[in-house]
Coordinates of C-alpha atoms in Angstrom, one line a residue:
Chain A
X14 CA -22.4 58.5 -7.4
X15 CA -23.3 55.4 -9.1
X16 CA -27.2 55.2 -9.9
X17 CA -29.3 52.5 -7.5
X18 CA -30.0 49.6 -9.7
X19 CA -33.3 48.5 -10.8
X20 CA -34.5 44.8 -10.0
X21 CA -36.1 42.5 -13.0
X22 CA -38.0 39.2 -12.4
X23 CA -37.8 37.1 -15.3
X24 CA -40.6 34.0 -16.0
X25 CA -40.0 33.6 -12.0
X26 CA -41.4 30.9 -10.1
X27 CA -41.1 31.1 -6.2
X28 CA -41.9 28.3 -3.5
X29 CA -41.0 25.9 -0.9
X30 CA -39.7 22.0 -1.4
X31 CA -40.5 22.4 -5.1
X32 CA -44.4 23.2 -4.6
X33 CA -44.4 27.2 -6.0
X34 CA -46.4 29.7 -4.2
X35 CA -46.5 32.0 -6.9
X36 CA -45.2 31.4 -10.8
X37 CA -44.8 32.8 -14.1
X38 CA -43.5 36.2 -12.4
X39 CA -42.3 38.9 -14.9
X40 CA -42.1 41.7 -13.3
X41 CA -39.7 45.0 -13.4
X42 CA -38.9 47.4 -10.4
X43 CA -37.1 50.4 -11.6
X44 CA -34.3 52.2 -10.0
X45 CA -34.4 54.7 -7.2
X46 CA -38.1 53.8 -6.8
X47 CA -39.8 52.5 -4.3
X48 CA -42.2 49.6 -5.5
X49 CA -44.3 48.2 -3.3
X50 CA -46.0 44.6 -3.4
X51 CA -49.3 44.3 -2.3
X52 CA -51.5 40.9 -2.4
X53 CA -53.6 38.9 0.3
X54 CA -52.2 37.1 3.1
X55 CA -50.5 34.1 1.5
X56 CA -50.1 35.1 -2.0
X57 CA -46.2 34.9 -1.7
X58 CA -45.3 38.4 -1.1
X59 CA -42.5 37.6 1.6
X60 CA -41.5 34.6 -0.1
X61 CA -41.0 36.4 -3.1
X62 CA -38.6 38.9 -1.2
X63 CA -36.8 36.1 0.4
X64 CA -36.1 34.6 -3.2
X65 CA -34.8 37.7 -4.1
X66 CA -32.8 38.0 -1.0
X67 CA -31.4 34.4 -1.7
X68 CA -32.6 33.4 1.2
X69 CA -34.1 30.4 -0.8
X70 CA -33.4 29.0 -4.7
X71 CA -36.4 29.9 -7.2
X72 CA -38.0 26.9 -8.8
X73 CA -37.6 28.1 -12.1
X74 CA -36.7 31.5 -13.8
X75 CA -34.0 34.4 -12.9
X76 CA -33.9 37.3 -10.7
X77 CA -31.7 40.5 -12.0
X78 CA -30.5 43.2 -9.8
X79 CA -28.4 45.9 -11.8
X80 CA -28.5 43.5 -14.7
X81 CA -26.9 40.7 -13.2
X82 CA -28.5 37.3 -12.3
X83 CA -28.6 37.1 -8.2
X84 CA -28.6 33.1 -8.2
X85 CA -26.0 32.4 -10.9
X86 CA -23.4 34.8 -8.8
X87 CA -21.0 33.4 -6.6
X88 CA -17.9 33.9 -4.4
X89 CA -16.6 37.4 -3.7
X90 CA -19.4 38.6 -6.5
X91 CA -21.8 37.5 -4.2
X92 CA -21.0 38.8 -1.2
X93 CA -20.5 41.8 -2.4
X94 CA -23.9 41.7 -4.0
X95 CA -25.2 40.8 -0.3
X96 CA -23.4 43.9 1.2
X97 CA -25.8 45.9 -1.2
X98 CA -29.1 45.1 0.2
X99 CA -30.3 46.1 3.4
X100 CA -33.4 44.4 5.1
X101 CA -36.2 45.8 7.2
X102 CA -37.6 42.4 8.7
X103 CA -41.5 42.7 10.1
X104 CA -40.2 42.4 13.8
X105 CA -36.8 44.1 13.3
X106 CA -34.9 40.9 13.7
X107 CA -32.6 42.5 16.3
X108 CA -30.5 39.9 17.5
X109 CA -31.3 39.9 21.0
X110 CA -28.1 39.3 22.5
X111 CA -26.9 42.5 21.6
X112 CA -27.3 46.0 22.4
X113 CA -28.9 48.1 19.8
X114 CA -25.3 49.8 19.1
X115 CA -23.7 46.4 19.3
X116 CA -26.6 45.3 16.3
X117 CA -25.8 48.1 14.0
X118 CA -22.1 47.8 14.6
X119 CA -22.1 44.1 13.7
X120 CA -22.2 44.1 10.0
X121 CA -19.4 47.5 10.2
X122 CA -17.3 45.0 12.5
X123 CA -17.5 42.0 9.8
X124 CA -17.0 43.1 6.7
X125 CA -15.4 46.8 7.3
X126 CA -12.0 47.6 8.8
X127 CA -13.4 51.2 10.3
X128 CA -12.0 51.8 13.8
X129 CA -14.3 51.8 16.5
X130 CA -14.9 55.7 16.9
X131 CA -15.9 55.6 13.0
X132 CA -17.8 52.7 13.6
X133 CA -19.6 55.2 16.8
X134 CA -20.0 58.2 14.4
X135 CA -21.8 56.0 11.6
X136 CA -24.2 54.5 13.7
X137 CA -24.8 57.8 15.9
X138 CA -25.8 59.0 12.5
X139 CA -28.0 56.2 11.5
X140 CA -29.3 56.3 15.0
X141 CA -30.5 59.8 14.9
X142 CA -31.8 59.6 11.0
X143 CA -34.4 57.0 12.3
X144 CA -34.6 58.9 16.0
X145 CA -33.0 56.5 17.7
X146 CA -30.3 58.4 19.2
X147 CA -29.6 57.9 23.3
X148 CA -31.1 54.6 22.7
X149 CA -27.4 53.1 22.0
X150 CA -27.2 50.7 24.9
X151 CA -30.5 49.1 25.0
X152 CA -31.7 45.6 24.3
X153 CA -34.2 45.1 21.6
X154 CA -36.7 43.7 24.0
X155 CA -36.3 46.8 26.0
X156 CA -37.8 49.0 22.9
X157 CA -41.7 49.2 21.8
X158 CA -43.0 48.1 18.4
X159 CA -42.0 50.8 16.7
X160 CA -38.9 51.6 18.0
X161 CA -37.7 48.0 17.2
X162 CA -38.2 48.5 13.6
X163 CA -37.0 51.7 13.4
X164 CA -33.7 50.4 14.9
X165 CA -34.0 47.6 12.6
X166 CA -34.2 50.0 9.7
X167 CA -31.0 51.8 10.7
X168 CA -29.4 48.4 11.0
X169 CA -30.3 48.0 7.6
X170 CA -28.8 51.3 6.2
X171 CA -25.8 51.3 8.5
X172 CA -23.9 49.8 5.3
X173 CA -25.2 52.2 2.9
X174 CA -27.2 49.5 0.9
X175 CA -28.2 50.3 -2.9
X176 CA -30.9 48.2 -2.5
X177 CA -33.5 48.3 0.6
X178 CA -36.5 45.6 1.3
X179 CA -38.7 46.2 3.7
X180 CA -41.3 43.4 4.8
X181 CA -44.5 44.4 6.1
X182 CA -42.8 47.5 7.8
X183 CA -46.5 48.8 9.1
X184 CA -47.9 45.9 10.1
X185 CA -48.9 45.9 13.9
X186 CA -48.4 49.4 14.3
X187 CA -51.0 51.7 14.8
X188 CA -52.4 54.7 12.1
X189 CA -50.2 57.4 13.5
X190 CA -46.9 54.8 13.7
X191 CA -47.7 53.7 10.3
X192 CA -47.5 57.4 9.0
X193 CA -44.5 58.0 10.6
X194 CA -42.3 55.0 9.9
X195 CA -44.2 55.8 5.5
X196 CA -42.3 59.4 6.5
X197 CA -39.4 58.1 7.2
X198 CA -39.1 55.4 4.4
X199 CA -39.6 58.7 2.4
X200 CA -37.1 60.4 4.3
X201 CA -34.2 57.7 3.3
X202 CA -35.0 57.5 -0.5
X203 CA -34.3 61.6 -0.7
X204 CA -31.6 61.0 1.6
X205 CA -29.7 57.6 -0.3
X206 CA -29.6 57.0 -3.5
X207 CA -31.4 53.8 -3.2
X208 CA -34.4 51.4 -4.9
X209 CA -36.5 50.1 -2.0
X210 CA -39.2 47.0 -2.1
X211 CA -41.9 47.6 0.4
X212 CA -43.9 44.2 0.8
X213 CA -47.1 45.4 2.5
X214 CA -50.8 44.5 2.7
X215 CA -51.7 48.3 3.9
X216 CA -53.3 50.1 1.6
X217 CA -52.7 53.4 3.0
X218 CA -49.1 52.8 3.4
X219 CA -48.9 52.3 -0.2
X220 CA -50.3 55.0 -1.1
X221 CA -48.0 57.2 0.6
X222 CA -44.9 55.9 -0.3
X223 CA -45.5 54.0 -3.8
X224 CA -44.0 55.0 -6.7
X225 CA -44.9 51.6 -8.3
X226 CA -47.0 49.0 -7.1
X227 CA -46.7 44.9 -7.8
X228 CA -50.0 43.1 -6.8
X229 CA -49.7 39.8 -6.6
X230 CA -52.9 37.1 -6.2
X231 CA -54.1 34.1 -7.3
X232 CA -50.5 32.2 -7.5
X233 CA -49.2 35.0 -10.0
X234 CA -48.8 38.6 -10.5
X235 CA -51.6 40.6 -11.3
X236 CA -50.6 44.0 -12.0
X237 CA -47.7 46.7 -12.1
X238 CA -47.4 50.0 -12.6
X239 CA -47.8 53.3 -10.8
X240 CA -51.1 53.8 -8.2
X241 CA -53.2 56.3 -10.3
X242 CA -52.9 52.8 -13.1
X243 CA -53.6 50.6 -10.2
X244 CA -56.9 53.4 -8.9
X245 CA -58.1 53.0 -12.6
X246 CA -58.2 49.4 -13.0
X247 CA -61.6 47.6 -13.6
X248 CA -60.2 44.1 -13.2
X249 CA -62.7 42.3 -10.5
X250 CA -60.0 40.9 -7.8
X251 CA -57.8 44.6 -8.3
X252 CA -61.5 46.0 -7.3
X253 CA -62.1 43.9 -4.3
X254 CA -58.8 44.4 -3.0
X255 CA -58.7 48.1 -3.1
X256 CA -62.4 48.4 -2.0
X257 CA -61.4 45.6 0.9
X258 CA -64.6 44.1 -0.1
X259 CA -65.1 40.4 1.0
X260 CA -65.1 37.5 -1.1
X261 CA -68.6 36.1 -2.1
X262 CA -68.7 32.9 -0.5
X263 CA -71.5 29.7 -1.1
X264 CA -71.8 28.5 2.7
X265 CA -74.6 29.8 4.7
X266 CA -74.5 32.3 6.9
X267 CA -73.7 31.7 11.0
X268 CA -76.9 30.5 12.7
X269 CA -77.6 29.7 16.2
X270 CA -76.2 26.1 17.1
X271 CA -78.9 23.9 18.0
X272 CA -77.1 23.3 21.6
X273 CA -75.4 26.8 23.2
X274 CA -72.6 26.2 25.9
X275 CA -74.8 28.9 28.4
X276 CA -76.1 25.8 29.4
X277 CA -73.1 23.8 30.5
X278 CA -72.3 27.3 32.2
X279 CA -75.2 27.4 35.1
X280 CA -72.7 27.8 38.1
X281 CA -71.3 31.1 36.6
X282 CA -74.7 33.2 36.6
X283 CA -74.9 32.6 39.8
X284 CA -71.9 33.4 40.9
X285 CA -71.4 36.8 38.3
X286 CA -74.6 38.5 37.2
X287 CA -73.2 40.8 34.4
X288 CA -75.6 43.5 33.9
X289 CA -76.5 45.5 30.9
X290 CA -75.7 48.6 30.1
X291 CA -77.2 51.2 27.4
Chain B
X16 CA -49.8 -1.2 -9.3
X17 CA -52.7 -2.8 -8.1
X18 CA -54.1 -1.5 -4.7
X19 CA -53.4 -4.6 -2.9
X20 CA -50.0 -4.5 -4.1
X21 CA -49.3 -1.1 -2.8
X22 CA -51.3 -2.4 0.6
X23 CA -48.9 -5.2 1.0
X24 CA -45.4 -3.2 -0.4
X25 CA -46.4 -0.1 1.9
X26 CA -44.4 -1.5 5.4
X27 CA -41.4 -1.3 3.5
X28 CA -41.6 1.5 1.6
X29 CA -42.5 3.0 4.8
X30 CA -38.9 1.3 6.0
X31 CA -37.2 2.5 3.5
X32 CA -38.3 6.0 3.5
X33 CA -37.2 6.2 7.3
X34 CA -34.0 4.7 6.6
X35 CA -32.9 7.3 3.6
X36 CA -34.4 10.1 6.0
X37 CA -31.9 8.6 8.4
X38 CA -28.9 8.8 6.2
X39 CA -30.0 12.2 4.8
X40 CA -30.2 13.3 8.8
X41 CA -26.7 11.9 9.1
X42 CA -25.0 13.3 6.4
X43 CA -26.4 16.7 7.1
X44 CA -25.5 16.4 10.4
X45 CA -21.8 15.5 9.7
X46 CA -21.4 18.1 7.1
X47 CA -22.8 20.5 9.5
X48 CA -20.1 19.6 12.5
X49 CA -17.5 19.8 9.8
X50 CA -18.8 23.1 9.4
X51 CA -18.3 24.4 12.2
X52 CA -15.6 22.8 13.3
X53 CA -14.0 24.4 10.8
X54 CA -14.9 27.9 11.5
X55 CA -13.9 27.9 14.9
X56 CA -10.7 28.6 13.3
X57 CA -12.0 31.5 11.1
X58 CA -9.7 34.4 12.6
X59 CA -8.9 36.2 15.9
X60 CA -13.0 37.8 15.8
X61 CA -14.1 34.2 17.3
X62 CA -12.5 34.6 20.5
X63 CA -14.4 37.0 22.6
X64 CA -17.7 34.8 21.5
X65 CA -16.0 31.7 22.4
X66 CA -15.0 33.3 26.0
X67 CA -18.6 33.9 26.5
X68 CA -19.5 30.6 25.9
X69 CA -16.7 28.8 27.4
X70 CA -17.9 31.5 30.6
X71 CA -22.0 30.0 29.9
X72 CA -21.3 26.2 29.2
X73 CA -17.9 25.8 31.5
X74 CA -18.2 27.9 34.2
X75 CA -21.5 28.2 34.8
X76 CA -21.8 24.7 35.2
X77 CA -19.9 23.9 37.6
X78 CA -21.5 23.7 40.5
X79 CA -24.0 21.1 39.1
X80 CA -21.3 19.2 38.4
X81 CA -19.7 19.8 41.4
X82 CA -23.0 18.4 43.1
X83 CA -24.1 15.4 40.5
X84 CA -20.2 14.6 40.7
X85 CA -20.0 14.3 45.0
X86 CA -23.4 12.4 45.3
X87 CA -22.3 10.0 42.5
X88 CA -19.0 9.7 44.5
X89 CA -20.7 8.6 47.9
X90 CA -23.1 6.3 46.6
X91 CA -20.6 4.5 44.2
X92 CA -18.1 4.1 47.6
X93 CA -21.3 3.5 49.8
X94 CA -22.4 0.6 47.5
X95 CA -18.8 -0.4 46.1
X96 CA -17.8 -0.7 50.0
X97 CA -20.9 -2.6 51.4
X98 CA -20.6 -5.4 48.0
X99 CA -16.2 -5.5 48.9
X100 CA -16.6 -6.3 52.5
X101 CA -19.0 -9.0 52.0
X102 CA -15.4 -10.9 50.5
X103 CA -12.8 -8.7 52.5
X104 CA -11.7 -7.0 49.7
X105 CA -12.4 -3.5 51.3
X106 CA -8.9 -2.1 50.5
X107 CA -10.2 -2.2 46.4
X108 CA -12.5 0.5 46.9
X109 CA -10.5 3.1 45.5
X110 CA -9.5 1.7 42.7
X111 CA -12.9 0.9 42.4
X112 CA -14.0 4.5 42.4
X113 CA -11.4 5.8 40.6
X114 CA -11.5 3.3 37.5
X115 CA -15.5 3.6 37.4
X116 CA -15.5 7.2 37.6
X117 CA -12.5 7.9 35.4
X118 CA -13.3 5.5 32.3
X119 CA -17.2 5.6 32.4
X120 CA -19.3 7.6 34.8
X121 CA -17.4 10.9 35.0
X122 CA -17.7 11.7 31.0
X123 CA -21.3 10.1 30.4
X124 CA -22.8 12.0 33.6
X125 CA -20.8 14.8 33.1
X126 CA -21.9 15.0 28.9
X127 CA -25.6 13.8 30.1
X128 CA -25.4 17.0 33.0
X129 CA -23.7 19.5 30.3
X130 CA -26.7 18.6 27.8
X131 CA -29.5 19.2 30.1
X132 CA -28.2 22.2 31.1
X133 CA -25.9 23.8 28.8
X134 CA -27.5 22.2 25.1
X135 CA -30.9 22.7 25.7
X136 CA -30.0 26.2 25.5
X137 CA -28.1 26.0 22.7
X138 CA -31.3 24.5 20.9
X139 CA -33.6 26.8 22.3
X140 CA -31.3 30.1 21.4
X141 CA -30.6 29.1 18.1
X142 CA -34.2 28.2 17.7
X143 CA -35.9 31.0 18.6
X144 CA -33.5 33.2 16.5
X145 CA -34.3 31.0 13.8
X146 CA -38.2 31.2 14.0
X147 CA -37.8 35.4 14.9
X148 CA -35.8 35.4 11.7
X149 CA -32.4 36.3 13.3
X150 CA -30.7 34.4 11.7
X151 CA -32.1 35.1 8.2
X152 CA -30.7 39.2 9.2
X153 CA -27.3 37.3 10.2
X154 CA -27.3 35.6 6.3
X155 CA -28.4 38.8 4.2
X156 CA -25.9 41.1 6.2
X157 CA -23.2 37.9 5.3
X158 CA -23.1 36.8 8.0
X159 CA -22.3 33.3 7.9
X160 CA -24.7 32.1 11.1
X161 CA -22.9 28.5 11.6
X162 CA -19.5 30.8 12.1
X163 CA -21.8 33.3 14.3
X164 CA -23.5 30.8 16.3
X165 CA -22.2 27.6 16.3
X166 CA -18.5 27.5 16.4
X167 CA -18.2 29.4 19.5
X168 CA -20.5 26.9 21.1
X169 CA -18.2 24.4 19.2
X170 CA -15.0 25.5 20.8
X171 CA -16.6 26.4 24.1
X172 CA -17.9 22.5 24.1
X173 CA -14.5 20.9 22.7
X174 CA -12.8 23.3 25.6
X175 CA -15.0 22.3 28.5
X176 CA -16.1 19.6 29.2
X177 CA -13.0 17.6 29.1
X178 CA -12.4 20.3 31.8
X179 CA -15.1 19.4 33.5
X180 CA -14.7 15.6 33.1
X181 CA -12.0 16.2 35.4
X182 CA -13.3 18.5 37.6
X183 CA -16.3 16.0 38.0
X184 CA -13.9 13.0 38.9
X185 CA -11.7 14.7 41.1
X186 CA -15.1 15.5 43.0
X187 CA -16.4 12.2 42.8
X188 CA -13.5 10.5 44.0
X189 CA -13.4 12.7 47.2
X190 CA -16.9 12.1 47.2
X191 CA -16.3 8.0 47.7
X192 CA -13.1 8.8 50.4
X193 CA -16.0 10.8 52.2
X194 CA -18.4 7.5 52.4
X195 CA -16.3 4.7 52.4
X196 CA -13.3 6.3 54.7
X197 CA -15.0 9.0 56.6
X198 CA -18.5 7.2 57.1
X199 CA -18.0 3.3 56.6
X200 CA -14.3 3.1 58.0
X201 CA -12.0 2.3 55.0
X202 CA -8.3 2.7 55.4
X203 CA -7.4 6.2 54.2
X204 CA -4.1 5.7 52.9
X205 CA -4.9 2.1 51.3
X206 CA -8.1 4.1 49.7
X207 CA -5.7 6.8 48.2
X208 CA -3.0 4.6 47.1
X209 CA -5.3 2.4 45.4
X210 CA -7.0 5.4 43.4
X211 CA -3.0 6.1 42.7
X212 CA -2.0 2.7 41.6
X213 CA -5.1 1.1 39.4
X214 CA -5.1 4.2 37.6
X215 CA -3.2 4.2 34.3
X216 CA -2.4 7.1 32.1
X217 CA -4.6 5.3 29.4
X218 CA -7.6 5.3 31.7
X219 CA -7.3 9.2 32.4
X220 CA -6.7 9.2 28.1
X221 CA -9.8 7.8 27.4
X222 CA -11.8 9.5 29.8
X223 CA -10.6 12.4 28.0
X224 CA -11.3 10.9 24.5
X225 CA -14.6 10.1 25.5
X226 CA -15.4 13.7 26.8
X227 CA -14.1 15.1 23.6
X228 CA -16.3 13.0 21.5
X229 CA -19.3 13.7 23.6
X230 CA -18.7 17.7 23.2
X231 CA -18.9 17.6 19.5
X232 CA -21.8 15.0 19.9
X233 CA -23.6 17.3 22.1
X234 CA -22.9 20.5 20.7
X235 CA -23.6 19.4 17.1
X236 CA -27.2 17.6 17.8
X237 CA -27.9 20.5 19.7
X238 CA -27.4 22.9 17.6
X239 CA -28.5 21.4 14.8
X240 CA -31.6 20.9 16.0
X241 CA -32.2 24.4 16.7
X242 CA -30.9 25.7 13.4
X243 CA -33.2 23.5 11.7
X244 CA -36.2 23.5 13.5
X245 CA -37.9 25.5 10.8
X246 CA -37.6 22.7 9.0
X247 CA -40.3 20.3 11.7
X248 CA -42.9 18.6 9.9
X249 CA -46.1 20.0 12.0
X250 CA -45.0 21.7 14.3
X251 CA -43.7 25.7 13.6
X252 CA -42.8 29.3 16.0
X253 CA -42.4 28.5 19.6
X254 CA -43.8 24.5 19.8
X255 CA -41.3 23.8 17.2
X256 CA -38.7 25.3 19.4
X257 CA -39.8 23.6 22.3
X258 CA -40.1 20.2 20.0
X259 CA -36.7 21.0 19.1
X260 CA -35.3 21.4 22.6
X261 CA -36.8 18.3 23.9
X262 CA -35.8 16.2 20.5
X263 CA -32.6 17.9 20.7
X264 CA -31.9 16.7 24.8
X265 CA -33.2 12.9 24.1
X266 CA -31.3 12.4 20.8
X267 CA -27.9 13.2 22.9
X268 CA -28.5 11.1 25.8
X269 CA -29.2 8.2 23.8
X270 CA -25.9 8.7 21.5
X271 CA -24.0 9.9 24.8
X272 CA -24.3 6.1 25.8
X273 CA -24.6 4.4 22.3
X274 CA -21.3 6.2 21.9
X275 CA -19.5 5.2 25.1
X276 CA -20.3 1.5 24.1
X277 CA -18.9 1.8 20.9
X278 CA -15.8 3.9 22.4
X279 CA -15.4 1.4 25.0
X280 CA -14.9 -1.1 22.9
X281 CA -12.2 0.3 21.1
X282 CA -10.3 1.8 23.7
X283 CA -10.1 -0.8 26.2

């Protein structure tokens, strides 16, 4: 089996209409490991994935993936470097038009000639690796949160990717979803022979699942390497960041406005005495 | 440059900046037809989408047509009868009908109808799978989304409305028997035979031409708008959409009938 490729960012600089969100990126993530990219709302996590992804052209610098540069390939090469990532979008990105089997079969339809009772017993599979199965003929808006990205996570295995990205897979789930979508993310790397990017801002996540963490901030990356590393770091922003402590700011703190709006309010206290409870 | 320089230069920069937006907008525009009209062709996988749409923009259409199509019908014979009888010229009001419906109104209403109801949706599907990142999953499982999305909708246009072009005039011209003859008292047969007899093959050509001109029109702006509405200068998620749709349904109107001069022109 060949070994999952590792992904190398070379003097990377990532952005829209020439105006970079985050620059001078040299960064490694190794093989069969999961790496996950932390940072503040903003710092270019997601666009950094999409750049990868080649969703979007980087402004300057290369991006490698099994040693070969993702932007400079073209043609078949690049299809077939497409066909080996799989994505985990933040909502799922079921298309909505189609039923859940119809959205994992899509990709098998396009670029495999399977017959369609392989095609069923591939995505039967997939369906019951994430827990998904009986929900074959339902529409994406007909699942919960959760449910939606875990279909959108066997969507994005159904072609046996060598490379899985995952963005913001937690986010708007609650504690105990969280820990079971981290359990399952941990469940496909011992299952697949894969290297999976986790772009995140939950802490907790990443500590369950990272085997090497990217923090971006600041425009630029500002550390990488494994969590104890990351734990033992003294650098002031790394501190803040893990200790989610707020940023000192020089405005003033919230007073009372010289006018309230309880004033402009007088028919509803009439009308609704809300009373106070201990 | 001094600032009173810029002050005075800044109209025309400002002119000049809208008119290489406008060429940009057109040339992305055309390469983005081309696009897809050249993946309609892209292999035997296209035609159960293209069914689907030629099922959502054709068929379920029809009866708004069928409606916009018979009250267009009576009021053009109402009105073309009442201004023919004031010279005696009665007996012309088929061909009347027939030549106004089949050469002009028929393919603008019917393009102007099909827009409101059929490419708004267009702009509005593609758009929201374009700001719930749909089509960025279509793209990274190589998926080409232009061959997904938009030459079905392509086809489907290119298919239907010449069909219901026709569908619309062959309502509209019973629609003006039904006033003029039924209601006002024309002569039936002199009302046929003159529908019969001032219409050529080129009129029911060019009717066609313009219908087919219109789809692509239509379907491309439409689209378009959608796919791109990312792109919007201020306005992003669901008011871009909606921007978009609204952008998307004015723009086509106005070259639905800048394009039926032009086409006019030349074919007649």
């Amino acid at each position: 089996m060949a070994k999952a490729p590792g992904i190398r960012l070379e003097n990377l600089s990532v952005g829209y209409g020439g105006i970079p969100v985050a620059s001078g990126l040299d960064l490694t993530m190794p093989g069969g490991k999961v790496t996950v990219v932390v940072g503040g709302s903003g710092c270019g996590k997601s666009t950094l994935i999409k750049h990868i992804l080649r969703l979007h052209e980087p402004i300057e610098g290369a991006i490698y993936i099994g040693g070969h540069n993702v932007h400079s390939l073209s043609g078949k090469a690049a299809r077939c470097m497409k066909q080996q990532m799989g994505v985990l979008f933040q909502d799922g990105a079921l298309l909505g038009s189609l039923t859940i089997f119809d959205n994992l079969a899509l990709p098998l339809r396009e670029h495999t000639r399977l017959k369609e009772n392989n095609i069923r017993e591939i995505i039967d599979h997939k369906l019951k690796l994430v827990g998904l199965s009986g929900s074959e003929e339902k529409y994406p808006t007909e699942l919960s949160g959760g449910m939606r990205k875990r279909a959108g996570l066997a969507r994005a295995l159904v072609m046996d990717p060598q490379v899985l990205f995952c963005d913001e897979p937690t986010s708007g789930l609650d504690p105990i979803l969280s820990a079971e979508l981290d359990h399952l993310l941990l469940d496909m790397m011992a299952h697949f022979d894969m290297t999976m990017v986790v772009v995140s801002h939950d802490l907790a996540s990443m500590r369950a699942i990272a085997d090497h963490v990217v923090v971006l901030g600041d425009g630029r990356s500002l550390f990488q390497g494994t969590v104890e590393e990351l734990d033992a770091s003294e650098d002031e922003y790394l501190r803040r960041f893990l200790d989610r402590l707020p940023e000192e700011r020089d405005t003033p703190r919230l007073t009372m406005p010289p006018i309230g709006v309880d004033m402009f309010k007088d028919d509803c206290s009439k009308l609704l005495d809300l009373q106070h409870d201990d | 440059m001094p600032q009173a320089e810029r002050g005075s230069l800044a109209p025309f920069a400002a002119l000049g900046s809208a008119f290489t937006g406008f060429i940009g907008e057109l040339g992305a525009l055309t390469i983005f037809f081309l696009d897809s009209l050249r993946l309609v062709f892209a292999g035997w996988g296209q035609f159960p989408k293209v069914v689907r749409q030629i099922y959502f923009i054709g068929v379920q259409s029809i009866s708004v047509i069928a409606l916009i199509g018979g009250f267009a019908g009576m009021v053009m014979g109402m009105q073309l009868y009442f201004a023919l009888a004031i010279f005696g010229a009665d007996g012309f009001l088929g061909a009347g009908v027939g030549l106004s419906m089949v050469r002009e109104l028929a393919p603008v209403l019917t393009a102007i109808m099909l827009t409101g109801r059929a490419g708004s949706a267009m702009t509005a599907e593609i758009g929201v799978m374009r700001i719930s990142e749909q089509i960025d999953a279509l793209n990274i499982m190589d998926i080409n989304p232009v061959r997904y999305l938009v030459a079905p909708k392509m086809a489907a246009s290119i298919i239907s409305f010449p069909i219901l072009t026709a569908f619309f005039n062959l309502i509209a011209i019973s629609g003006g028997w039904l006033t003029g003859v039924k209601l006002l008292g024309a002569n039936e047969g002199v009302y046929w035979s003159r529908v019969q007899d001032s219409l050529n093959w080129s009129d029911i050509e060019g009717g066609f031409i313009k219908s087919l001109v219109f789809a692509c029109l239509v379907c491309t702006i439409c689209c378009f708008e959608g796919y791109f509405t990312h792109t919007r200068k201020g306005h992003v998620g669901p008011e871009g959409v909606s921007q978009s749709t609204t952008t998307a349904v004015v723009k086509s109107c106005v070259i639905i009938l800048a394009s039926d001069y032009v086409l006019t022109s030349l074919l007649w």
